[in-house]
XYZ file of N, CA and C in Angstrom:
588
model
N 0.847 -1.187 -0.004
C 0.001 0.003 0.002
C 0.889 1.243 0.001
N 0.567 2.209 -0.883
C 1.422 3.388 -0.909
C 1.157 4.302 0.279
N 2.066 5.234 0.490
C 2.053 6.088 1.676
C 0.792 6.950 1.754
N 0.404 7.565 0.611
C -0.768 8.441 0.623
C -2.015 7.635 0.972
N -2.153 6.454 0.382
C -3.342 5.647 0.660
C -3.406 5.269 2.135
N -2.254 4.903 2.718
C -2.224 4.542 4.153
C -2.638 5.737 5.004
N -2.108 6.939 4.684
C -2.486 8.137 5.446
C -3.985 8.400 5.321
N -4.515 8.278 4.108
C -5.953 8.504 3.886
C -6.774 7.499 4.684
N -6.376 6.229 4.647
C -7.131 5.191 5.349
C -7.138 5.418 6.859
N -6.010 5.868 7.408
C -5.938 6.150 8.844
C -6.882 7.287 9.233
N -6.894 8.356 8.432
C -7.788 9.486 8.712
C -9.236 9.059 8.567
N -9.532 8.297 7.504
C -10.901 7.794 7.296
C -11.385 7.017 8.505
N -10.555 6.093 8.980
C -10.952 5.240 10.106
C -11.248 6.089 11.345
N -10.382 7.065 11.611
C -10.551 7.916 12.801
C -11.855 8.708 12.734
N -12.117 9.342 11.586
C -13.286 10.222 11.493
C -14.584 9.454 11.269
N -14.519 8.291 10.657
C -15.724 7.449 10.523
C -16.176 7.010 11.913
N -15.221 6.639 12.771
C -15.549 6.229 14.139
C -16.110 7.408 14.931
N -15.503 8.569 14.746
C -15.953 9.779 15.441
C -17.379 10.134 15.032
N -17.659 10.016 13.741
C -18.987 10.356 13.245
C -20.018 9.340 13.741
N -19.653 8.059 13.760
C -20.569 7.017 14.229
C -20.915 7.197 15.708
N -19.980 7.776 16.477
C -20.187 7.943 17.916
C -20.943 9.228 18.272
N -21.213 10.067 17.279
C -21.855 11.353 17.569
C -23.274 11.141 18.098
N -23.624 11.892 19.138
C -24.964 11.870 19.697
C -25.984 12.220 18.604
N -27.085 11.466 18.540
C -28.091 11.646 17.464
C -28.695 13.047 17.479
N -28.992 13.564 18.665
C -29.601 14.913 18.744
C -28.601 15.964 18.265
N -27.336 15.780 18.611
C -26.293 16.706 18.157
C -26.149 16.641 16.636
N -26.211 15.428 16.087
C -26.122 15.263 14.630
C -27.285 15.990 13.948
N -28.486 15.778 14.466
C -29.660 16.429 13.859
C -29.546 17.951 13.932
N -29.056 18.461 15.053
C -28.884 19.912 15.209
C -27.892 20.448 14.178
N -26.760 19.764 14.059
C -25.731 20.199 13.100
C -26.236 20.091 11.656
N -26.887 18.969 11.329
C -27.383 18.768 9.960
C -28.395 19.843 9.584
N -29.296 20.179 10.518
C -30.295 21.228 10.248
C -29.632 22.572 10.000
N -28.588 22.875 10.786
C -27.874 24.152 10.617
C -27.189 24.210 9.251
N -26.642 23.079 8.802
C -26.006 23.015 7.478
C -27.042 23.264 6.382
N -28.206 22.657 6.530
C -29.265 22.844 5.525
C -29.722 24.299 5.481
N -29.857 24.937 6.631
C -30.255 26.358 6.666
C -29.200 27.223 5.977
N -27.932 26.930 6.237
C -26.853 27.710 5.591
C -26.885 27.516 4.081
N -27.174 26.301 3.643
C -27.163 25.991 2.207
C -28.228 26.773 1.457
N -29.445 26.789 1.983
C -30.534 27.404 1.233
C -30.469 28.928 1.257
N -29.586 29.489 2.094
C -29.423 30.951 2.103
C -28.331 31.412 1.134
N -27.600 30.461 0.541
C -26.513 30.816 -0.377
C -27.048 31.405 -1.687
N -26.351 32.395 -2.197
C -26.714 32.980 -3.491
C -26.632 31.918 -4.589
N -25.588 31.085 -4.540
C -25.421 30.055 -5.585
C -26.590 29.074 -5.574
N -27.168 28.805 -4.402
C -28.347 27.941 -4.330
C -29.567 28.694 -4.851
N -29.719 29.936 -4.439
C -30.893 30.715 -4.822
C -31.032 30.790 -6.342
N -29.899 30.959 -7.050
C -29.954 31.150 -8.501
C -29.750 29.875 -9.308
N -29.521 28.758 -8.621
C -29.277 27.498 -9.344
C -30.562 26.979 -9.974
N -30.454 26.567 -11.228
C -31.564 25.881 -11.888
C -31.535 24.398 -11.542
N -30.300 23.849 -11.464
C -30.108 22.428 -11.146
C -29.404 22.300 -9.798
N -29.910 21.394 -8.962
C -29.309 21.131 -7.654
C -28.967 19.644 -7.604
N -27.666 19.355 -7.564
C -27.188 17.968 -7.526
C -26.934 17.609 -6.067
N -27.600 16.561 -5.613
C -27.594 16.202 -4.208
C -27.060 14.786 -4.009
N -27.040 14.339 -2.771
C -26.717 12.942 -2.485
C -27.714 12.433 -1.446
N -27.971 11.150 -1.454
C -28.835 10.515 -0.455
C -27.921 10.015 0.659
N -28.059 10.607 1.833
C -27.119 10.327 2.933
C -27.222 8.890 3.431
N -26.058 8.300 3.674
C -25.993 7.032 4.396
C -26.241 7.340 5.872
N -26.329 6.303 6.690
C -26.770 6.474 8.075
C -25.999 7.562 8.835
N -24.678 7.565 8.744
C -23.894 8.517 9.522
C -23.469 9.760 8.736
N -23.877 9.842 7.457
C -23.540 11.024 6.669
C -24.440 12.192 7.040
N -23.991 13.384 6.679
C -24.782 14.585 6.937
C -26.036 14.524 6.060
N -27.193 14.614 6.711
C -28.472 14.479 6.024
C -28.888 15.825 5.416
N -28.977 15.873 4.092
C -29.327 17.133 3.413
C -30.714 17.053 2.763
N -31.570 16.181 3.302
C -32.926 16.039 2.757
C -33.654 17.375 2.716
N -33.468 18.208 3.738
C -34.182 19.498 3.790
C -33.771 20.410 2.641
N -32.534 20.269 2.163
C -32.099 21.068 1.002
C -32.871 20.608 -0.233
N -33.010 19.295 -0.390
C -33.765 18.752 -1.524
C -35.209 19.226 -1.488
N -35.816 19.174 -0.306
C -37.217 19.591 -0.171
C -37.386 21.068 -0.508
N -36.444 21.894 -0.041
C -36.512 23.329 -0.320
C -36.311 23.617 -1.810
N -35.390 22.883 -2.434
C -35.149 23.056 -3.872
C -36.414 22.719 -4.668
N -37.075 21.621 -4.315
C -38.315 21.243 -4.989
C -39.400 22.304 -4.761
N -39.496 22.808 -3.525
C -40.511 23.818 -3.204
C -40.293 25.099 -4.026
N -39.024 25.370 -4.367
C -38.714 26.575 -5.157
C -38.734 26.319 -6.661
N -39.129 25.112 -7.060
C -39.248 24.799 -8.483
C -37.944 24.508 -9.191
N -36.902 24.152 -8.424
C -35.622 23.808 -9.041
C -35.639 22.352 -9.508
N -34.730 22.036 -10.431
C -34.584 20.648 -10.887
C -33.553 19.989 -9.979
N -33.914 18.850 -9.408
C -32.961 18.168 -8.518
C -32.565 16.824 -9.110
N -31.331 16.420 -8.790
C -30.794 15.169 -9.321
C -29.962 14.469 -8.254
N -29.968 13.148 -8.328
C -29.178 12.312 -7.426
C -28.334 11.363 -8.269
N -27.190 10.920 -7.728
C -26.321 10.050 -8.523
C -26.736 8.585 -8.522
N -26.475 7.942 -9.662
C -26.473 6.477 -9.768
C -25.024 6.088 -10.017
N -24.529 5.155 -9.229
C -23.119 4.771 -9.322
C -22.946 3.478 -10.105
N -21.945 3.459 -10.957
C -21.559 2.237 -11.665
C -20.369 1.653 -10.909
N -20.624 0.569 -10.191
C -19.585 -0.005 -9.314
C -18.418 -0.598 -10.093
N -18.645 -0.955 -11.364
C -17.572 -1.533 -12.183
C -16.551 -0.474 -12.599
N -17.058 0.665 -13.061
C -16.173 1.697 -13.600
C -15.869 2.802 -12.594
N -16.514 2.746 -11.428
C -16.366 3.782 -10.402
C -16.722 5.167 -10.953
N -17.759 5.201 -11.779
C -18.252 6.468 -12.307
C -19.705 6.634 -11.848
N -20.215 7.838 -11.982
C -21.617 8.064 -11.641
C -22.221 9.094 -12.571
N -23.551 9.005 -12.671
C -24.320 9.959 -13.458
C -25.480 10.422 -12.592
N -25.813 11.685 -12.723
C -26.941 12.221 -11.965
C -28.221 12.099 -12.787
N -29.271 11.605 -12.133
C -30.579 11.472 -12.769
C -31.561 12.414 -12.071
N -32.357 13.112 -12.858
C -33.340 14.036 -12.322
C -34.498 13.277 -11.681
N -35.008 13.832 -10.578
C -36.210 13.286 -9.943
C -37.167 14.445 -9.676
N -38.449 14.137 -9.605
C -39.440 15.163 -9.289
C -39.981 14.978 -7.875
N -39.588 13.880 -7.228
C -40.011 13.602 -5.853
C -38.959 12.720 -5.187
N -38.762 12.915 -3.899
C -37.800 12.085 -3.162
C -38.292 10.645 -3.040
N -39.598 10.446 -3.253
C -40.151 9.085 -3.205
C -39.627 8.206 -4.339
N -39.054 8.823 -5.373
C -38.513 8.050 -6.498
C -37.215 7.327 -6.135
N -36.533 7.763 -5.077
C -35.261 7.145 -4.679
C -35.513 5.793 -4.038
N -34.769 4.788 -4.495
C -34.913 3.426 -3.963
C -33.537 2.845 -3.660
N -33.413 1.991 -2.613
C -32.111 1.426 -2.248
C -31.550 0.509 -3.329
N -30.235 0.648 -3.593
C -29.557 -0.261 -4.520
C -29.011 -1.458 -3.737
N -28.157 -2.239 -4.366
C -27.611 -3.431 -3.715
C -26.778 -3.094 -2.474
N -26.240 -1.864 -2.430
C -25.433 -1.444 -1.274
C -26.259 -0.644 -0.273
N -27.598 -0.621 -0.481
C -28.517 0.114 0.378
C -28.345 1.634 0.292
N -27.854 2.098 -0.860
C -27.750 3.533 -1.116
C -28.965 3.919 -1.964
N -29.695 4.933 -1.533
C -30.870 5.360 -2.288
C -30.446 6.007 -3.603
N -30.977 5.481 -4.696
C -30.639 5.995 -6.025
C -31.912 6.266 -6.818
N -31.822 7.172 -7.804
C -32.967 7.408 -8.677
C -33.105 6.277 -9.691
N -34.285 6.134 -10.293
C -34.463 5.090 -11.310
C -33.522 5.290 -12.501
N -33.055 4.188 -13.071
C -32.098 4.240 -14.187
C -32.685 4.907 -15.419
N -34.014 4.835 -15.584
C -34.606 5.410 -16.780
C -35.049 6.872 -16.605
N -34.777 7.449 -15.437
C -35.051 8.887 -15.274
C -34.079 9.700 -16.130
N -34.486 10.916 -16.541
C -33.592 11.729 -17.369
C -32.250 11.990 -16.679
N -31.192 12.016 -17.484
C -29.841 12.256 -16.960
C -29.528 13.746 -17.042
N -28.957 14.273 -15.951
C -28.436 15.639 -15.989
C -27.077 15.575 -16.687
N -26.920 16.317 -17.769
C -25.673 16.337 -18.534
C -25.068 17.731 -18.443
N -23.952 17.887 -17.694
C -23.381 19.228 -17.513
C -22.929 19.885 -18.812
N -22.728 19.084 -19.862
C -22.313 19.671 -21.143
C -23.511 20.227 -21.923
N -24.698 19.672 -21.696
C -25.881 20.088 -22.467
C -26.866 20.903 -21.649
N -27.009 20.557 -20.364
C -27.954 21.285 -19.499
C -27.219 22.485 -18.919
N -27.336 23.600 -19.622
C -26.438 24.723 -19.364
C -26.926 25.699 -18.307
N -28.074 25.424 -17.686
C -28.517 26.287 -16.594
C -27.532 26.206 -15.439
N -27.536 27.223 -14.576
C -26.585 27.217 -13.459
C -26.870 26.027 -12.538
N -25.798 25.455 -11.995
C -25.928 24.243 -11.187
C -25.049 24.317 -9.954
N -25.519 23.700 -8.877
C -24.704 23.509 -7.678
C -24.675 22.017 -7.379
N -23.549 21.561 -6.864
C -23.393 20.149 -6.525
C -22.956 20.037 -5.068
N -23.751 19.347 -4.260
C -23.427 19.104 -2.857
C -22.611 17.813 -2.770
N -21.421 17.912 -2.185
C -20.464 16.799 -2.204
C -20.206 16.318 -0.775
N -20.548 15.060 -0.483
C -20.285 14.544 0.863
C -18.808 14.220 1.030
N -18.374 14.214 2.272
C -16.996 13.804 2.558
C -16.877 13.471 4.029
N -15.955 12.596 4.357
C -15.703 12.326 5.780
C -15.013 13.519 6.411
N -13.973 13.995 5.745
C -13.255 15.198 6.176
C -12.887 16.005 4.930
N -12.656 17.284 5.154
C -12.145 18.177 4.119
C -10.930 18.890 4.678
N -10.159 19.495 3.770
C -9.136 20.410 4.272
C -9.508 21.829 3.847
N -8.713 22.800 4.313
C -9.061 24.203 4.093
C -9.013 24.601 2.629
N -8.317 23.821 1.811
C -8.245 24.109 0.378
C -9.403 23.462 -0.385
N -10.271 22.719 0.324
C -11.431 22.122 -0.324
C -11.230 20.710 -0.830
N -10.107 20.088 -0.478
C -9.899 18.680 -0.853
C -10.552 17.796 0.201
N -11.048 16.641 -0.228
C -11.830 15.805 0.666
C -11.289 14.393 0.742
N -11.717 13.726 1.800
C -11.577 12.277 1.874
C -12.982 11.719 1.938
N -13.321 10.904 0.945
C -14.596 10.206 0.960
C -14.317 8.771 1.352
N -14.897 7.857 0.584
C -14.708 6.444 0.914
C -13.645 5.783 0.059
N -12.961 6.575 -0.756
C -11.790 6.056 -1.442
C -12.009 5.409 -2.796
N -13.205 5.539 -3.352
C -13.465 4.902 -4.650
C -13.322 5.870 -5.817
N -13.270 7.184 -5.540
C -13.015 8.158 -6.602
C -14.211 8.571 -7.437
N -15.436 8.177 -7.037
C -16.626 8.532 -7.826
C -16.739 10.044 -8.017
N -16.646 10.781 -6.924
C -16.840 12.233 -7.009
C -15.694 12.922 -7.744
N -14.460 12.499 -7.513
C -13.334 13.125 -8.220
C -13.493 12.959 -9.729
N -13.907 11.774 -10.157
C -14.125 11.555 -11.594
C -15.241 12.454 -12.118
N -16.330 12.526 -11.367
C -17.469 13.315 -11.842
C -17.131 14.811 -11.862
N -16.557 15.297 -10.775
C -16.331 16.746 -10.651
C -15.288 17.270 -11.626
N -14.434 16.394 -12.136
C -13.426 16.847 -13.103
C -14.085 17.374 -14.378
N -15.350 16.982 -14.649
C -16.043 17.470 -15.835
C -17.230 18.374 -15.516
N -17.309 18.849 -14.263
C -18.446 19.662 -13.826
C -17.973 21.095 -13.596
N -18.668 22.073 -14.208
C -18.179 23.455 -14.104
C -19.038 24.326 -13.187
N -20.080 23.748 -12.578
C -20.920 24.526 -11.667
C -20.235 24.739 -10.321
N -20.987 25.260 -9.366
C -20.470 25.529 -8.016
C -20.500 24.229 -7.206
N -19.371 23.892 -6.583
C -19.287 22.676 -5.777
C -19.230 23.034 -4.296
N -20.060 22.367 -3.521
C -20.203 22.656 -2.092
C -19.858 21.415 -1.293
N -18.779 21.482 -0.534
C -18.393 20.378 0.326
C -19.185 20.434 1.617
N -19.877 19.352 1.946
C -20.738 19.299 3.133
C -19.946 18.602 4.243
N -19.680 19.351 5.344
C -18.767 18.828 6.363
C -19.017 19.523 7.709
N -18.811 18.792 8.790
C -18.871 19.426 10.107
C -17.627 20.290 10.303
N -17.803 21.396 11.028
C -16.708 22.367 11.158
C -15.460 21.771 11.806
N -15.634 20.815 12.723
C -14.470 20.211 13.384
C -13.916 19.003 12.610
N -14.392 18.826 11.383
C -13.864 17.793 10.499
C -13.095 18.429 9.335
N -12.727 19.697 9.506
C -11.899 20.385 8.508
C -10.467 20.408 9.035
N -9.577 19.768 8.303
C -8.171 19.661 8.705
C -7.354 20.701 7.956
N -6.150 21.029 8.459
C -5.304 21.977 7.719
C -5.017 21.480 6.305
N -4.664 20.200 6.167
C -4.489 19.586 4.836
C -4.854 18.113 4.951
N -5.266 17.529 3.819
C -5.447 16.074 3.765
C -4.515 15.553 2.678
N -4.052 14.307 2.827
C -3.207 13.743 1.774
C -4.002 13.704 0.474
N -3.358 14.056 -0.633
C -4.089 14.038 -1.899
C -3.229 13.495 -3.016
N -3.923 12.895 -3.966
C -3.270 12.395 -5.159
C -3.526 13.330 -6.320
N -2.965 13.018 -7.474
C -3.055 13.961 -8.593
C -4.439 14.038 -9.211
N -5.315 13.060 -8.938
C -6.668 13.091 -9.506
C -7.693 13.683 -8.545
N -7.265 14.022 -7.333
C -8.212 14.576 -6.362
C -8.627 15.986 -6.787
N -9.915 16.280 -6.621
C -10.492 17.552 -7.060
C -11.009 18.293 -5.834
N -10.779 19.601 -5.776
C -11.257 20.391 -4.634
C -12.628 20.992 -4.933
N -13.348 21.377 -3.866
C -14.644 22.043 -4.002
C -14.447 23.555 -3.843
N -15.473 24.332 -4.247
C -15.395 25.794 -4.173
C -15.681 26.340 -2.779
N -16.622 25.684 -2.085
C -17.125 26.202 -0.810
C -17.258 25.047 0.175
N -16.941 25.303 1.437
C -17.208 24.335 2.501
C -18.442 24.809 3.262
N -19.394 23.928 3.408
C -20.661 24.231 4.046
C -20.685 23.505 5.383
N -20.703 24.256 6.498
C -20.655 23.652 7.825
C -21.831 24.143 8.666
N -21.973 23.550 9.844
C -23.037 23.986 10.758
C -22.764 25.367 11.326
N -21.543 25.860 11.155
C -21.196 27.210 11.625
C -21.186 28.217 10.488
N -21.647 27.802 9.310
C -21.698 28.717 8.175
C -20.833 28.237 7.025
N -20.514 29.178 6.152
C -19.873 28.880 4.876
C -18.432 29.359 4.883
N -17.530 28.556 4.328
C -16.125 28.965 4.195
C -15.727 28.808 2.734
N -15.172 29.861 2.166
C -14.629 29.758 0.808
C -13.318 28.988 0.907
N -13.053 28.156 -0.090
C -11.798 27.394 -0.084
C -10.732 28.157 -0.854
N -9.529 27.771 -0.635
C -8.401 28.389 -1.331
C -7.137 27.762 -0.822
N -6.063 28.025 -1.486
C -4.795 27.401 -1.130
C -4.116 28.084 0.053
N -4.709 29.165 0.592
C -4.020 29.874 1.696
C -4.339 29.253 3.043
């Protein structure tokens, strides 16, 4: 195992355990604060397309962002992952009821729903990106499969890293294919990313 992968795995293990141990009421309080911060963003207000994720049990739950986007008449999309190629495509949904668990128990939209294509669907878009931890420059550690890095390399809209404020590290180990986000969205508000 190379050095960067070992460092990433150690950080993942530490923060996954920390997140699993978080008090449920505290998690709900933090998640709600993140959702409130998200819907007040200018980039959210003007977005035609809102790319979201369906949270796993210990991930930050952004369902309220999806509900608010639908209430405001925005187009929302969730990813379907191809486990063979480690790629994903976002499919549009008109209701959260359309999401159904896949083989890994991750809620996904139906395969035959329309695909959001960042090259053709030229309305402004925001993408909410989950991560276990982020660093101040906007680089993340997810689960190590590279789905988001592959997708975001071809996405030109605003990218929002969803993270608890105490899960932002000075730097995280990164490889040459890792992609940073534009904004970090925390329960304490919004932080612009940058190399400083």
